[in-house]
Tab-separated table of C-alpha atoms in Angstrom:
chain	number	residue	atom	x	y	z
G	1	UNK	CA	-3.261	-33.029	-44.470
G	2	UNK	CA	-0.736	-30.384	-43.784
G	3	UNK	CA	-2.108	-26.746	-43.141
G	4	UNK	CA	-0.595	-23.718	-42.688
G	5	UNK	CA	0.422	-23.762	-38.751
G	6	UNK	CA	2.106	-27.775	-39.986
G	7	UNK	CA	0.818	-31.273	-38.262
G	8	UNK	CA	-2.475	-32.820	-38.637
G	9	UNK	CA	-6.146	-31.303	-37.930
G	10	UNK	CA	-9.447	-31.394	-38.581
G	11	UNK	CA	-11.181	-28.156	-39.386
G	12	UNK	CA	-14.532	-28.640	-39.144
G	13	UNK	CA	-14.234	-30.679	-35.533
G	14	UNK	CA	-11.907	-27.818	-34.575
G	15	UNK	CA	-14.723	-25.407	-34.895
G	16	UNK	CA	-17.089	-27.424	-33.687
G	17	UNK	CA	-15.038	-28.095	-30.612
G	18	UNK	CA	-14.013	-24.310	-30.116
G	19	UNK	CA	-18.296	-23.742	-30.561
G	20	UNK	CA	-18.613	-26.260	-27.232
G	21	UNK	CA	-15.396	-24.768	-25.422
G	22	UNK	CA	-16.639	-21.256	-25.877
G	23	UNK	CA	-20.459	-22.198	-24.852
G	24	UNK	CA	-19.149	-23.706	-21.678
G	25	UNK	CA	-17.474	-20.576	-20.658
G	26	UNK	CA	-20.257	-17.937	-21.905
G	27	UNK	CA	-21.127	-15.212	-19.481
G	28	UNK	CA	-22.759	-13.020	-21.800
G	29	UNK	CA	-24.613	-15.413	-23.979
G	30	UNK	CA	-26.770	-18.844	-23.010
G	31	UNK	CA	-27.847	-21.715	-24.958
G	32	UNK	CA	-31.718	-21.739	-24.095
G	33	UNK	CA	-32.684	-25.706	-23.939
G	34	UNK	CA	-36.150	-25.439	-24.015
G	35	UNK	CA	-35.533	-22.851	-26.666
G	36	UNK	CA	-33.438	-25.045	-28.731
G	37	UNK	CA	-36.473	-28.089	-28.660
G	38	UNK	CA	-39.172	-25.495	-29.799
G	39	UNK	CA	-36.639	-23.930	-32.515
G	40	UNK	CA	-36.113	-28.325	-33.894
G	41	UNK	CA	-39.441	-28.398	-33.966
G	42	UNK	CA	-40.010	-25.461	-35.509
G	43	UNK	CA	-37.565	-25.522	-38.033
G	44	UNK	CA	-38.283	-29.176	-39.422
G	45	UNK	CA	-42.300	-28.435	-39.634
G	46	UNK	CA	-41.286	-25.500	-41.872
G	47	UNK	CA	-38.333	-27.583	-44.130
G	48	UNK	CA	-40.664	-30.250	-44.518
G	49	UNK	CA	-43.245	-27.707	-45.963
G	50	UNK	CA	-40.899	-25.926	-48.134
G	51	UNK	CA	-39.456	-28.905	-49.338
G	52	UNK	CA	-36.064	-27.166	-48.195
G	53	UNK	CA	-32.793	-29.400	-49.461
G	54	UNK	CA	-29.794	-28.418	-51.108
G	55	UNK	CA	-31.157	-27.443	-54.416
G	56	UNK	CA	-32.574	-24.331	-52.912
G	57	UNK	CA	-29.113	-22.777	-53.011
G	58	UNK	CA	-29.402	-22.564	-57.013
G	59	UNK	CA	-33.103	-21.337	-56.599
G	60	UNK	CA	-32.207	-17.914	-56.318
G	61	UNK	CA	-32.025	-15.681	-59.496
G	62	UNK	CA	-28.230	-14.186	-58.509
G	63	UNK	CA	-26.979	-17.734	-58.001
G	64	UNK	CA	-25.546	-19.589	-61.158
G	65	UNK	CA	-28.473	-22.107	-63.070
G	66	UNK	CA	-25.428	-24.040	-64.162
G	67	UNK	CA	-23.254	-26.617	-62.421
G	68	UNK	CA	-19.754	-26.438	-64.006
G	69	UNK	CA	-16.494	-24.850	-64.161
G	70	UNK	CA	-17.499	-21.211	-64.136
G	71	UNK	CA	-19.950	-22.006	-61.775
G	72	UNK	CA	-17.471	-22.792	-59.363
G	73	UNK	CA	-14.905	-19.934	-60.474
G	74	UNK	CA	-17.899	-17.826	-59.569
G	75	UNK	CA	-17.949	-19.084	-56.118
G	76	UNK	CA	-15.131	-18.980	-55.215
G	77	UNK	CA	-14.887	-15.169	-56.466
G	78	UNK	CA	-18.066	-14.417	-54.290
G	79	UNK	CA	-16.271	-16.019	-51.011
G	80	UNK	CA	-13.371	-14.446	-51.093
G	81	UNK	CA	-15.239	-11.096	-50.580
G	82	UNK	CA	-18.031	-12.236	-48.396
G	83	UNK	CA	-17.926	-10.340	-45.561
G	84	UNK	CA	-18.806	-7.378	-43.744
G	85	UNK	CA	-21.373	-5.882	-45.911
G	86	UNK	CA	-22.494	-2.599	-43.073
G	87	UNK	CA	-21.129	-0.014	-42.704
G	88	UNK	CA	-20.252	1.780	-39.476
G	89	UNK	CA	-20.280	5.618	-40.746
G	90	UNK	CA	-24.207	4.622	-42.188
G	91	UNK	CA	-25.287	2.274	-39.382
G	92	UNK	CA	-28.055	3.417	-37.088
G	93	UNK	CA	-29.312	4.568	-40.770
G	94	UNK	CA	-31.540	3.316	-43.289
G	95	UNK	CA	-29.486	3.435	-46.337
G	96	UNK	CA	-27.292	0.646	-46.999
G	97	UNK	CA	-25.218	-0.653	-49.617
G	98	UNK	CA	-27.086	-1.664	-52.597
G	99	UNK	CA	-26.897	-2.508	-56.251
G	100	UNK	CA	-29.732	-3.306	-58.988
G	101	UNK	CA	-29.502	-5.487	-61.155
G	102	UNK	CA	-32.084	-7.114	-63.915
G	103	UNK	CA	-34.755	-5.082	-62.424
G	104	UNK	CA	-34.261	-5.801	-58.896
G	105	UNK	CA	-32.818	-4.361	-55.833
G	106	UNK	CA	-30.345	-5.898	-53.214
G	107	UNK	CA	-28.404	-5.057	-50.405
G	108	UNK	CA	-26.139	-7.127	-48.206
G	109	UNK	CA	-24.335	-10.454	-49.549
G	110	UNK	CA	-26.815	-10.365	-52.344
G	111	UNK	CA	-25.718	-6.928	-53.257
G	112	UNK	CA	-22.155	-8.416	-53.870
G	113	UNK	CA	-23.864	-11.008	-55.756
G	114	UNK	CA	-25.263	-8.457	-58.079
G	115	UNK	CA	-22.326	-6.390	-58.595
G	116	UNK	CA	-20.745	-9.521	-59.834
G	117	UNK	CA	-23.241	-10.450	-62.088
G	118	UNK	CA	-23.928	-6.960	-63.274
G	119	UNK	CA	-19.737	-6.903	-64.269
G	120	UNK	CA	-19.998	-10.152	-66.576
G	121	UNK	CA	-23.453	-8.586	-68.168
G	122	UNK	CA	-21.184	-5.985	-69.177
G	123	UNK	CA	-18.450	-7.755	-70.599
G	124	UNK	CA	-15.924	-7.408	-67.597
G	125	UNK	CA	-14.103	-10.594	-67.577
G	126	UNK	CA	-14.135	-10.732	-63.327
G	127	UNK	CA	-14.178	-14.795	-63.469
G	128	UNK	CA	-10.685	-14.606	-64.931
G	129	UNK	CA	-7.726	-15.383	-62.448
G	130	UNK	CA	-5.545	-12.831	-64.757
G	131	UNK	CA	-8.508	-10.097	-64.044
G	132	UNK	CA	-8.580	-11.050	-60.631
G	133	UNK	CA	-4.549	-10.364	-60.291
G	134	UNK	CA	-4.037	-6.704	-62.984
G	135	UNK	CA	-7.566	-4.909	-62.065
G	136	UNK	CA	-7.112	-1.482	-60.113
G	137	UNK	CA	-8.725	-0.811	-57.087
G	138	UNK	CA	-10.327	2.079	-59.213
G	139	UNK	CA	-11.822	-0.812	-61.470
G	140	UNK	CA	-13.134	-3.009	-58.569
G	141	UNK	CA	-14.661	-0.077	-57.074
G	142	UNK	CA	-16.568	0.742	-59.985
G	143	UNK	CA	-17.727	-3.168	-60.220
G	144	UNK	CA	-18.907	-2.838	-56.743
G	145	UNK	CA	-20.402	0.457	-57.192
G	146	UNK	CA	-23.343	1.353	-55.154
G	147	UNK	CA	-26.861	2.488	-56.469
G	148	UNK	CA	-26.753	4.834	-53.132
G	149	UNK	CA	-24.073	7.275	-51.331
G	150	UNK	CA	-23.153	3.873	-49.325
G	151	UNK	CA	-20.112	2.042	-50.725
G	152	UNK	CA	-19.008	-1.323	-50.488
G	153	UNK	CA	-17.107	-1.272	-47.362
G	154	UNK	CA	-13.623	-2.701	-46.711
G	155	UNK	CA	-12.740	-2.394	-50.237
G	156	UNK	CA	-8.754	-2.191	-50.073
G	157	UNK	CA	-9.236	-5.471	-47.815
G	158	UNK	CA	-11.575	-7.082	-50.708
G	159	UNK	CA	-9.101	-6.464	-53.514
G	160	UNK	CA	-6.663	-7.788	-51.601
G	161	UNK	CA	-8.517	-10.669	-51.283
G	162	UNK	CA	-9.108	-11.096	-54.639
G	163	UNK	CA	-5.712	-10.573	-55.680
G	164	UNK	CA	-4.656	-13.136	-53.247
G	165	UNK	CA	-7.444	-15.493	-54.916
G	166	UNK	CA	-6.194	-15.142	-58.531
G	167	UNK	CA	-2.103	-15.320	-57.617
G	168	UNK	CA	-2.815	-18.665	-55.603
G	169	UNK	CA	-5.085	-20.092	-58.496
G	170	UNK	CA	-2.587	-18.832	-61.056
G	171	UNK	CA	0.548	-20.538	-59.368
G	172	UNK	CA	-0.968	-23.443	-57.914
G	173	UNK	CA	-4.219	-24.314	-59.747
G	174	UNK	CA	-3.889	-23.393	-63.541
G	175	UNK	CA	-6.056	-20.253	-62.811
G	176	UNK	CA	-9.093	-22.788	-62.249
G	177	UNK	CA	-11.272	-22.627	-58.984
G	178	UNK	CA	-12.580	-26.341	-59.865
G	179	UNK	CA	-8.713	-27.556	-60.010
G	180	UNK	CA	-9.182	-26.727	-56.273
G	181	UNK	CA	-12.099	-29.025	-55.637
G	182	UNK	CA	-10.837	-31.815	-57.802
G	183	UNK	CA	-8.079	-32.325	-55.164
G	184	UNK	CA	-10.387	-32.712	-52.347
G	185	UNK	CA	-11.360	-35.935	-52.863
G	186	UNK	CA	-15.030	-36.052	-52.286
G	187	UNK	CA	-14.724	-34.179	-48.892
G	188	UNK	CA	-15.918	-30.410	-47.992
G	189	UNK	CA	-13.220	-30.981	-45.309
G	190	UNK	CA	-10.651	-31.455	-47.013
G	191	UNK	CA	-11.125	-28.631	-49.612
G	192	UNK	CA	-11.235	-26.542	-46.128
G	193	UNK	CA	-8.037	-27.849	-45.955
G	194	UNK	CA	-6.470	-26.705	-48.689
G	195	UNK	CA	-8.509	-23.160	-48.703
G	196	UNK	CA	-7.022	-22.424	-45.043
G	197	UNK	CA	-3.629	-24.130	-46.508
G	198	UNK	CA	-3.102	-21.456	-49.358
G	199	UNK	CA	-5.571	-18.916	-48.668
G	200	UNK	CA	-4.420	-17.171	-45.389
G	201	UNK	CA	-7.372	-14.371	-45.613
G	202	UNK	CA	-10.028	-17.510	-44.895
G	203	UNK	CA	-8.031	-18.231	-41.664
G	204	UNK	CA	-10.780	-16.864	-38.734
G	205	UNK	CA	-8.761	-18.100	-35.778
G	206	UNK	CA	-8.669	-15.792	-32.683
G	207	UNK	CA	-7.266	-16.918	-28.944
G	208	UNK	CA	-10.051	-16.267	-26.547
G	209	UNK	CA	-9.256	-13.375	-23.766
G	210	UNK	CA	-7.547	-14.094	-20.213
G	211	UNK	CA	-6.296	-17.433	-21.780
G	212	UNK	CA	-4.169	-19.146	-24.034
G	213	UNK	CA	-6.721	-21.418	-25.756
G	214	UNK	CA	-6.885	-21.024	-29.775
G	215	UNK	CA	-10.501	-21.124	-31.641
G	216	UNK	CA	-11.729	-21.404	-34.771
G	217	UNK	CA	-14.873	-20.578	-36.964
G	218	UNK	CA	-13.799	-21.098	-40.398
G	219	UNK	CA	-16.994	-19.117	-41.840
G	220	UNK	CA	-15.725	-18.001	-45.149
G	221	UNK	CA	-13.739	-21.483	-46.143
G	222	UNK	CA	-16.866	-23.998	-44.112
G	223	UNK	CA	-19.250	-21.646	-46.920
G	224	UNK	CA	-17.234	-21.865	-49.702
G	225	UNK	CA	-17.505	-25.931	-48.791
G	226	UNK	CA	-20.958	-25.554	-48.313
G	227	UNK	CA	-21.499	-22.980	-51.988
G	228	UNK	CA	-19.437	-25.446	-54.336
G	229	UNK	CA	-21.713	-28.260	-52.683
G	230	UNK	CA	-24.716	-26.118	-53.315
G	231	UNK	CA	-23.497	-25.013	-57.067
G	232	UNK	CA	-22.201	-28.446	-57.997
G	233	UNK	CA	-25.997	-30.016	-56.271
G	234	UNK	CA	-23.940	-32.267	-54.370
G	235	UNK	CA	-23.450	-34.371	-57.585
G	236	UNK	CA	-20.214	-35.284	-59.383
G	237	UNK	CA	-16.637	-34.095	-57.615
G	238	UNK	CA	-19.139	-31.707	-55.766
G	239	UNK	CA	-20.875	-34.902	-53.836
G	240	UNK	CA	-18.806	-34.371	-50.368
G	241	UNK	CA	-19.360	-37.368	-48.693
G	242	UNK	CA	-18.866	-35.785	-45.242
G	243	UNK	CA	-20.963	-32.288	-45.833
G	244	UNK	CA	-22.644	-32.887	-42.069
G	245	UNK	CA	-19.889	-32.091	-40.111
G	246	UNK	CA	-19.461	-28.789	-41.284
G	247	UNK	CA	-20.972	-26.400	-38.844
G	248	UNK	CA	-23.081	-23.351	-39.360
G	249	UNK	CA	-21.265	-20.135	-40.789
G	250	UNK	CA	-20.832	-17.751	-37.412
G	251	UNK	CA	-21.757	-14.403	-39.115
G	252	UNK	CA	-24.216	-11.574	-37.939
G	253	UNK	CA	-27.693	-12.869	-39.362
G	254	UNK	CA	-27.738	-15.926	-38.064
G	255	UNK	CA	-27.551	-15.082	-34.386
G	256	UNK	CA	-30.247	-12.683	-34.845
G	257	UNK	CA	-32.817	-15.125	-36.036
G	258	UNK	CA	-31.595	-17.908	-32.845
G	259	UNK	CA	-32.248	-14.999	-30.807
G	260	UNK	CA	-35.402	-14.669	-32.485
G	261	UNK	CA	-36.454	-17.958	-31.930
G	262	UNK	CA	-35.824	-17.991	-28.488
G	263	UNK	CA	-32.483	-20.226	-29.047
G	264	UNK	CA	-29.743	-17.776	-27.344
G	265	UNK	CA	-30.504	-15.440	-24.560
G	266	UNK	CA	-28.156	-12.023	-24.643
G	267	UNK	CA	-27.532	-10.438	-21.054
G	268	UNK	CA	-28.752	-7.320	-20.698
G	269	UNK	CA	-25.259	-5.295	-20.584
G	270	UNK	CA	-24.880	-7.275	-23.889
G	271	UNK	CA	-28.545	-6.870	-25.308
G	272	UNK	CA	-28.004	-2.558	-24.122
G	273	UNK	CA	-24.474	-2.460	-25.990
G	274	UNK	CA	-25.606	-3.916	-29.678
G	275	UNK	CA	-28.877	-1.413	-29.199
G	276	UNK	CA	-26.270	1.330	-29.065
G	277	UNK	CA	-24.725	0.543	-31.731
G	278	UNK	CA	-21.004	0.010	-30.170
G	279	UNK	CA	-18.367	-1.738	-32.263
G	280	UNK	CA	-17.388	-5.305	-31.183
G	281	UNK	CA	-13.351	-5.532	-31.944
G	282	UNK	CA	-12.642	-9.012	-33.812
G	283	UNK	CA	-11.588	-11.546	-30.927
G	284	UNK	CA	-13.585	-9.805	-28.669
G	285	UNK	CA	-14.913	-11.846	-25.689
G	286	UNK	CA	-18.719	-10.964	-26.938
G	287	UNK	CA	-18.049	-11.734	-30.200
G	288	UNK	CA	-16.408	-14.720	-29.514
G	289	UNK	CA	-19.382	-15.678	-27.072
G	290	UNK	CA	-21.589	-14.887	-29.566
G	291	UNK	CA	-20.485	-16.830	-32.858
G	292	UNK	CA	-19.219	-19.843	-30.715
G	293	UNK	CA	-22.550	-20.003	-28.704
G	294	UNK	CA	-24.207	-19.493	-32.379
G	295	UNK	CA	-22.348	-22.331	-33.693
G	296	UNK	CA	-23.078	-25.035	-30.683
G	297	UNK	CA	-26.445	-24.002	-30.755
G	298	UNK	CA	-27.449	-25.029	-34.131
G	299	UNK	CA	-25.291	-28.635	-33.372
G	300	UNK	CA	-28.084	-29.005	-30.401
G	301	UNK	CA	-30.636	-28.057	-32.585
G	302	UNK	CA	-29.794	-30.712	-34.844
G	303	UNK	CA	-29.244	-33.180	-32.337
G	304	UNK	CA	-33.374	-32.183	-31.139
G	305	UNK	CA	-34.683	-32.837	-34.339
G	306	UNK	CA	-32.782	-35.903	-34.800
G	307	UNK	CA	-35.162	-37.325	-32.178
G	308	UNK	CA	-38.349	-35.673	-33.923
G	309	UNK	CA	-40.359	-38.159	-35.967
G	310	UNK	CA	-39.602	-36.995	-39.589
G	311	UNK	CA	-36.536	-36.525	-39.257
G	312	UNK	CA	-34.473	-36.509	-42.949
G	313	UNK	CA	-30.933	-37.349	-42.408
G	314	UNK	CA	-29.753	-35.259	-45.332
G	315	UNK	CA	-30.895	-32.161	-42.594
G	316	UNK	CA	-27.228	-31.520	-41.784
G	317	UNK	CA	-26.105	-27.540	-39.749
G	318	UNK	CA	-25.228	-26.470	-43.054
G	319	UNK	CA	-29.395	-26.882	-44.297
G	320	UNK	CA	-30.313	-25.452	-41.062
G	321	UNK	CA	-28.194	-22.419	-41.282
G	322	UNK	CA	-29.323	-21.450	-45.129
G	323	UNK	CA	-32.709	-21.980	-43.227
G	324	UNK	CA	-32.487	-19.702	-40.459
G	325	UNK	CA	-30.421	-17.232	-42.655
G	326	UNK	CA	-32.633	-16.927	-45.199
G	327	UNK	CA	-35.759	-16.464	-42.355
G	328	UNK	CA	-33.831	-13.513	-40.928
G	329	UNK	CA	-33.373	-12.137	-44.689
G	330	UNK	CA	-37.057	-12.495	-45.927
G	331	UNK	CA	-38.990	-11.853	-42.342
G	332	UNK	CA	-36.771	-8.363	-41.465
G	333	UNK	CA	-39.766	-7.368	-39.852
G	334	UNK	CA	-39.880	-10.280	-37.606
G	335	UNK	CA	-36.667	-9.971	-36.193
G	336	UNK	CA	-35.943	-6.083	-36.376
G	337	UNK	CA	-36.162	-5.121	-32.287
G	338	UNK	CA	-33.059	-8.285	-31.942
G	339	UNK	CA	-30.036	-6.194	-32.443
G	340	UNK	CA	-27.089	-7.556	-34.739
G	341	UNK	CA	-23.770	-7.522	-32.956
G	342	UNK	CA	-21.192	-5.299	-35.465
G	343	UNK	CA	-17.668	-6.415	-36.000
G	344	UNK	CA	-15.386	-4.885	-38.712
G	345	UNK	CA	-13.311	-7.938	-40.183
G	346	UNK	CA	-12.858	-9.629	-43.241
G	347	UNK	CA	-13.873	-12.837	-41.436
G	348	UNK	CA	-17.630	-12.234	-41.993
């Protein structure tokens, strides 16, 4: 299990590890206890109403009905580019990125989602590792294009990314996505592995300010775990025997809706710089606060409703965060006086 930096690890305890290092050193952001018991409560009331498991992730029209090869290929495609979907020239206003497709309107991740699906509906063969590799930057920008003035942002970065994608799966993997998850062996953590082994844009490592000590969030390659579970229905080479201890996928929504819920408490120097807008630099010390403390939070919320009577034990962090993310998605009303903290990265 040999990554890029050599030795042994394992990625998903790293993270989770770097969550609980980071939360015990917050100054900025606090784990709120009683917070975190309401939220368990909360949150397994409303799963077991919805009947929320891991076949929701194919409920939604953008994401593939199938559960095969090009299901996967589409995945990964999808995560290599998910991330950073604001941005900061359009910010404090109301238009956003946003693409229609099949007689519907998205923005955000789901706007990415669309673009893709809109490019195979017309014949552009985007699944294809050889595509992936040749297409111009021109091309890719009119795959992505935008139904307002608001591009996709970070698109150099994004075609580099999926350049990378399609020369790794071209010299190592036959130009197939699923030859990928085949070698993982029945575990998400091991296919994290190999992602962060020859991928090096899914590598979201940063060393935490005034001190040597390395962390790690993994969001792009824990998701891409977490989507080819989803896709696959956790059947077949897709049944990942050890899918609970991935972690929730530190991004911007999430942390919204656990402030939201009471979960995380921002200090007010923090709480007065995301209402302004300001830019958080990647490997910031308030970024860092707030995706680690995101991340621990949701492994104490899990631990709550572990002791709640109902309690399903296929509820793992990875349910829980397609829970609260898609609650911060549908309810924008809800949660729209909780600022979201802005960082420009291809990390998320």
């Amino acid at each position: 299990r040999r990554v890029h930096g050599g030795g042994m690890f394992h990625p998903c305890l790293r993270v989770r590890e770097s969550a609980e290092f980071i939360a015990s050193q917050s100054s900025d952001v606090q784990i709120d206890g009683e917070g975190v018991e309401n939220a368990a409560r909360h949150i397994l009331s409303a799963m077991r109403a919805q009947g929320y498991d891991v076949n929701a992730w194919s409920s939604h029209p953008l994401s593939p009905n199938t559960h095969d090869e090009t299901a996967v290929q589409w995945v990964f495609l999808i995560d290599s580019v998910n991330f950073c979907f604001w941005n900061p020239v359009n910010a404090q206003a109301n238009e956003k990125y946003t693409v229609s497709f099949n007689e519907a309107t998205y923005t955000g991740y789901w706007a990415l989602c669309a673009a893709i699906n809109r490019a195979i509906a017309e014949g552009k063969n985007v699944l294809n590792a050889n595509f992936m590799v040749t297409a111009s930057t021109s091309e890719w920008s009119d795959i992505f294009r935008s139904d307002t003035a608001v591009p996709i942002p970070l698109l150099d970065e994004r075609v580099k990314c999926i350049q990378e994608l399609g020369h790794v799966l071209l010299k190592e993997f036959d130009g197939k996505a699923m030859n990928i998850v085949k070698l993982s062996n029945n575990s998400a953590c091991e296919l994290i592995q190999l992602v962060l082994q020859h991928f090096p844009s899914f590598r979201d490592e940063c060393t935490m300010p005034n001190s040597s000590r390395s962390v790690s969030f993994y969001k792009r390659a824990q998701i891409l775990a977490a989507d080819v579970w989803g896709c696959l229905a956790g059947q077949g080479i897709g049944r990942f025997d050890d899918i609970g201890q991935l972690t929730m996928f530190a991004d911007y929504r999430v942390p919204q809706a656990l402030v939201g819920l009471g979960v995380l408490r921002y200090s007010p120097s923090l709480t007065s710089t995301l209402h302004q807008g300001t830019l958080l630099a990647h490997g910031s010390r308030e970024e860092i606060e707030i995706r680690g403390c995101s991340i621990h939070s949701v492994e104490c919320i899990r631990n709550a409703m572990k002791r709640l009577e109902g309690f399903d034990t296929d509820i793992n962090s990875v349910v829980i965060d397609f829970f609260l993310w898609d609650t911060a998605n549908s309810q924008p009303e809800r949660f729209a006086a909780i600022p979201i903290h802005r960082t420009f990265s291809i990390y998320y």
